[in-house]
mmCIF file of C-alpha atoms in Angstrom:
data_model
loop_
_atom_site.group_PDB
_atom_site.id
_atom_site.type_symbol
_atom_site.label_atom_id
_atom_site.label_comp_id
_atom_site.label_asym_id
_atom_site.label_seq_id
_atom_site.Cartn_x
_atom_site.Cartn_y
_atom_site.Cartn_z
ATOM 1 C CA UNK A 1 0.000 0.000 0.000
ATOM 2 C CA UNK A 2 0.871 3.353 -0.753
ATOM 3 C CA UNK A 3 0.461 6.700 1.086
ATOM 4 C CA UNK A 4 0.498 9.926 -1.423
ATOM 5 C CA UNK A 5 -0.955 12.650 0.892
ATOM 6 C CA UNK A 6 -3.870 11.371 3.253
ATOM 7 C CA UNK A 7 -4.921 9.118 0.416
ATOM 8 C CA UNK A 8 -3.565 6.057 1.030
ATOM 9 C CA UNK A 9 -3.635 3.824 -2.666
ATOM 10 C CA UNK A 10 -2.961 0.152 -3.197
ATOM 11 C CA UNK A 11 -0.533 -1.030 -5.895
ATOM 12 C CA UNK A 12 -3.535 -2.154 -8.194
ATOM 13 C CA UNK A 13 -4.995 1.356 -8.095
ATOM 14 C CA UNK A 14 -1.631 2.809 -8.677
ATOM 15 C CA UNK A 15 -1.081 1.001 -11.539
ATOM 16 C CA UNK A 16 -4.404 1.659 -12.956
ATOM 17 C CA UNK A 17 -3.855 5.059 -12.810
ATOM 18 C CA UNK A 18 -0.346 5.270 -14.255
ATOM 19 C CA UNK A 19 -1.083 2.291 -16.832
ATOM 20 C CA UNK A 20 -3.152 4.319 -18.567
ATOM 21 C CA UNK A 21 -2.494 7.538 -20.801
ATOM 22 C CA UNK A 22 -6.725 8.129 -21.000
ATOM 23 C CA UNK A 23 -9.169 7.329 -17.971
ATOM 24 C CA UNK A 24 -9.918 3.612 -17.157
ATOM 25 C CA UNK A 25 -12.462 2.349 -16.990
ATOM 26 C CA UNK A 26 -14.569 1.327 -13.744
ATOM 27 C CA UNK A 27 -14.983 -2.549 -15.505
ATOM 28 C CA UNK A 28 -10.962 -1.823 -16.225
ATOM 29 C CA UNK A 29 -10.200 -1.104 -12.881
ATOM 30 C CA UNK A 30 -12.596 -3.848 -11.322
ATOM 31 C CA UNK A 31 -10.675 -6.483 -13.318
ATOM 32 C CA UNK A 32 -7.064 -5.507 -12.044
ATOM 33 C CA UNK A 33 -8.128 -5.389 -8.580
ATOM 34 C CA UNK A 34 -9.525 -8.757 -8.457
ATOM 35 C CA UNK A 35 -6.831 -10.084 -10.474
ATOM 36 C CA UNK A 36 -4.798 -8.620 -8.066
ATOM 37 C CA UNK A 37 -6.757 -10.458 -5.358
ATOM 38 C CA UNK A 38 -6.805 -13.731 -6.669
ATOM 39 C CA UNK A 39 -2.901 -13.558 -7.622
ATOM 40 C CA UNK A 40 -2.565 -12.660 -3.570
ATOM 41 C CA UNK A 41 -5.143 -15.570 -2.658
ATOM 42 C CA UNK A 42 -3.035 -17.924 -4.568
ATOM 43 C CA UNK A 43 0.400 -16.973 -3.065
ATOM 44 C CA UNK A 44 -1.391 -17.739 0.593
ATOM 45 C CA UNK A 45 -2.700 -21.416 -1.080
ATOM 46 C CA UNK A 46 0.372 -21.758 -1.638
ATOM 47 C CA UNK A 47 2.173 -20.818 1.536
ATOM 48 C CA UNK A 48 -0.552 -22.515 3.357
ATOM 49 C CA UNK A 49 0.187 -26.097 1.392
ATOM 50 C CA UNK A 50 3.623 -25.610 2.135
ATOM 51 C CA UNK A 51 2.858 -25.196 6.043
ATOM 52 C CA UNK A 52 0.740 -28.510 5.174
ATOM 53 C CA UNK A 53 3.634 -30.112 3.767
ATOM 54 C CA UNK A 54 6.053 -29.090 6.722
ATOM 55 C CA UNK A 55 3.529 -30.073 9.795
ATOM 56 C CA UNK A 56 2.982 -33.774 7.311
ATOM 57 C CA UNK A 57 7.133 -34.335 7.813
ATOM 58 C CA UNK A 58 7.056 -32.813 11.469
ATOM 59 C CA UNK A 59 4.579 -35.706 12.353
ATOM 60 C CA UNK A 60 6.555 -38.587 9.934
ATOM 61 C CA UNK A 61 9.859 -37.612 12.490
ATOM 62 C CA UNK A 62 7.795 -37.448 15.597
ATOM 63 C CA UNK A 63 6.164 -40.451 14.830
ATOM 64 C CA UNK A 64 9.837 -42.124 13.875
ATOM 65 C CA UNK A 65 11.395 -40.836 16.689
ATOM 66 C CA UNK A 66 8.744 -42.479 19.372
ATOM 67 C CA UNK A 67 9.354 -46.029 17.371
ATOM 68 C CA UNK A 68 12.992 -45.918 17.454
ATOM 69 C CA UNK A 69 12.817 -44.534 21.686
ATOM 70 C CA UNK A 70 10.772 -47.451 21.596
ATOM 71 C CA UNK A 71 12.904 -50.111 19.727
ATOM 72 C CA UNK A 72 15.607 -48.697 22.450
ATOM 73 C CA UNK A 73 13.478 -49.397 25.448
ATOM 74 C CA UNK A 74 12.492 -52.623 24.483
ATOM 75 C CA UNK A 75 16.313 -53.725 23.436
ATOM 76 C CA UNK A 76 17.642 -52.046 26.626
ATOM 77 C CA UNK A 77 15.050 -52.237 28.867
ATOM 78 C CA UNK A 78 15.874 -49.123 29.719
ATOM 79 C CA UNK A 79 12.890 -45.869 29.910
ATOM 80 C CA UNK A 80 14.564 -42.824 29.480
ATOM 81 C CA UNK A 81 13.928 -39.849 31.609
ATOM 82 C CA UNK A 82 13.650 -36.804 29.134
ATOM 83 C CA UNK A 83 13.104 -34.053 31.497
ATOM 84 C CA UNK A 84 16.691 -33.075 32.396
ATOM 85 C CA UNK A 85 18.963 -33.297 29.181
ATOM 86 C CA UNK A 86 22.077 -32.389 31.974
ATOM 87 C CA UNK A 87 21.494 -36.241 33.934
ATOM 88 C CA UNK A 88 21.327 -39.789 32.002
ATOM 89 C CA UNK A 89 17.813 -41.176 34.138
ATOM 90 C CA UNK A 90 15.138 -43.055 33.554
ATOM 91 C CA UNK A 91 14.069 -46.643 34.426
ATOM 92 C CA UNK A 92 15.557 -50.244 34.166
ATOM 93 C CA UNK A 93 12.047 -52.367 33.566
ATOM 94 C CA UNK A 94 12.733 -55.846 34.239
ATOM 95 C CA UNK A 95 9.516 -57.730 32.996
ATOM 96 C CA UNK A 96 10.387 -61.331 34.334
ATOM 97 C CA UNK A 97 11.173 -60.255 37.926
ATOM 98 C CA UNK A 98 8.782 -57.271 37.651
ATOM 99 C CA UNK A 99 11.182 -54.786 39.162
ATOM 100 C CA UNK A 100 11.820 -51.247 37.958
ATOM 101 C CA UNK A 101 15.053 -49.988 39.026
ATOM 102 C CA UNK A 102 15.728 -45.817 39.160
ATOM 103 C CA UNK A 103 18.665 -45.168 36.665
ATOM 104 C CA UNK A 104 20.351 -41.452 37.167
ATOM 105 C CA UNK A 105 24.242 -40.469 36.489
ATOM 106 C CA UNK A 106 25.421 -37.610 36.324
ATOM 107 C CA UNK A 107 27.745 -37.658 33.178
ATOM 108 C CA UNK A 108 29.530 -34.947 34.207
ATOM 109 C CA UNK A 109 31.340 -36.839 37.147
ATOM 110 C CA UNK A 110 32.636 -39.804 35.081
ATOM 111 C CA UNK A 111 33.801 -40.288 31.922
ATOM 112 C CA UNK A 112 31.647 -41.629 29.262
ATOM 113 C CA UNK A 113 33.316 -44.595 28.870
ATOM 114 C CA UNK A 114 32.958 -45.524 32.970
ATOM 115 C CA UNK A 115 29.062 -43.902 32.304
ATOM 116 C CA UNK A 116 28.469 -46.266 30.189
ATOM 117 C CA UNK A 117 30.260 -49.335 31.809
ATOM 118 C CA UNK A 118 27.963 -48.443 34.875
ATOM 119 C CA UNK A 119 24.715 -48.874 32.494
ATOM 120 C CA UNK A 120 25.611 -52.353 31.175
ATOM 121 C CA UNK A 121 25.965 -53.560 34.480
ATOM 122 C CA UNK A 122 22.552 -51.996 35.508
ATOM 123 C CA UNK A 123 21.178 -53.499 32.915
ATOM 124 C CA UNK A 124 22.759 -56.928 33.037
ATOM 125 C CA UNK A 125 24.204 -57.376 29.340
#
């Protein structure tokens, strides 16, 4: 939008009054501004597909991501805390004794190799 004055002007109206050496016509003037329109109503179908397409993916990784914590869990038998991304925690689930064990290290106190000696022998393998 343009401001000339107090009259503020959109680009259609601009252009219909510069496109023109002789007056346009009302019909002339009608068609550019809904052309106008619908060219602007397509660029938002467009922008709102590719929001569609985006949120589609966002879902496909979310949706990956709980399988493979799953596939983890069920190989380590290990539930991973997520809350506190600065301790390893969570739960050993043992289904054949029916114990759940409290897992938390801090990594920062150990190196990663002893960290992760320390969960093998939590979880027995």
């Amino acid at each position: 939008m343009i401001v000339t004055g107090d009259v503020r002007t959109s680009e259609s109206e601009k252009r219909v009054r510069t496109g023109d050496p002789e007056r346009t016509t009302a019909k002339r003037r009608t068609q550019i501004i809904i052309t106008d329109e619908i060219n602007d109503l397509d660029h938002q179908r467009a922008s709102i597909e590719e929001q569609i397409i985006l949120l589609k993916k966002l879902e496909k990784d979310k949706l990956r991501s709980e399988m493979k914590l799953s596939l983890y869990a069920s190989v380590t038998s290990i539930i991973p805390g997520l809350d506190d991304q600065s301790t390893i925690s969570g739960h050993i689930v043992d289904t054949d004794k029916k114990v759940v064990e409290n897992l938390e290290l801090d990594p920062s106190n150990q190196t990663a190799f002893d960290t992760c000696n320390i969960v093998w022998k939590m979880i027995n393998l």
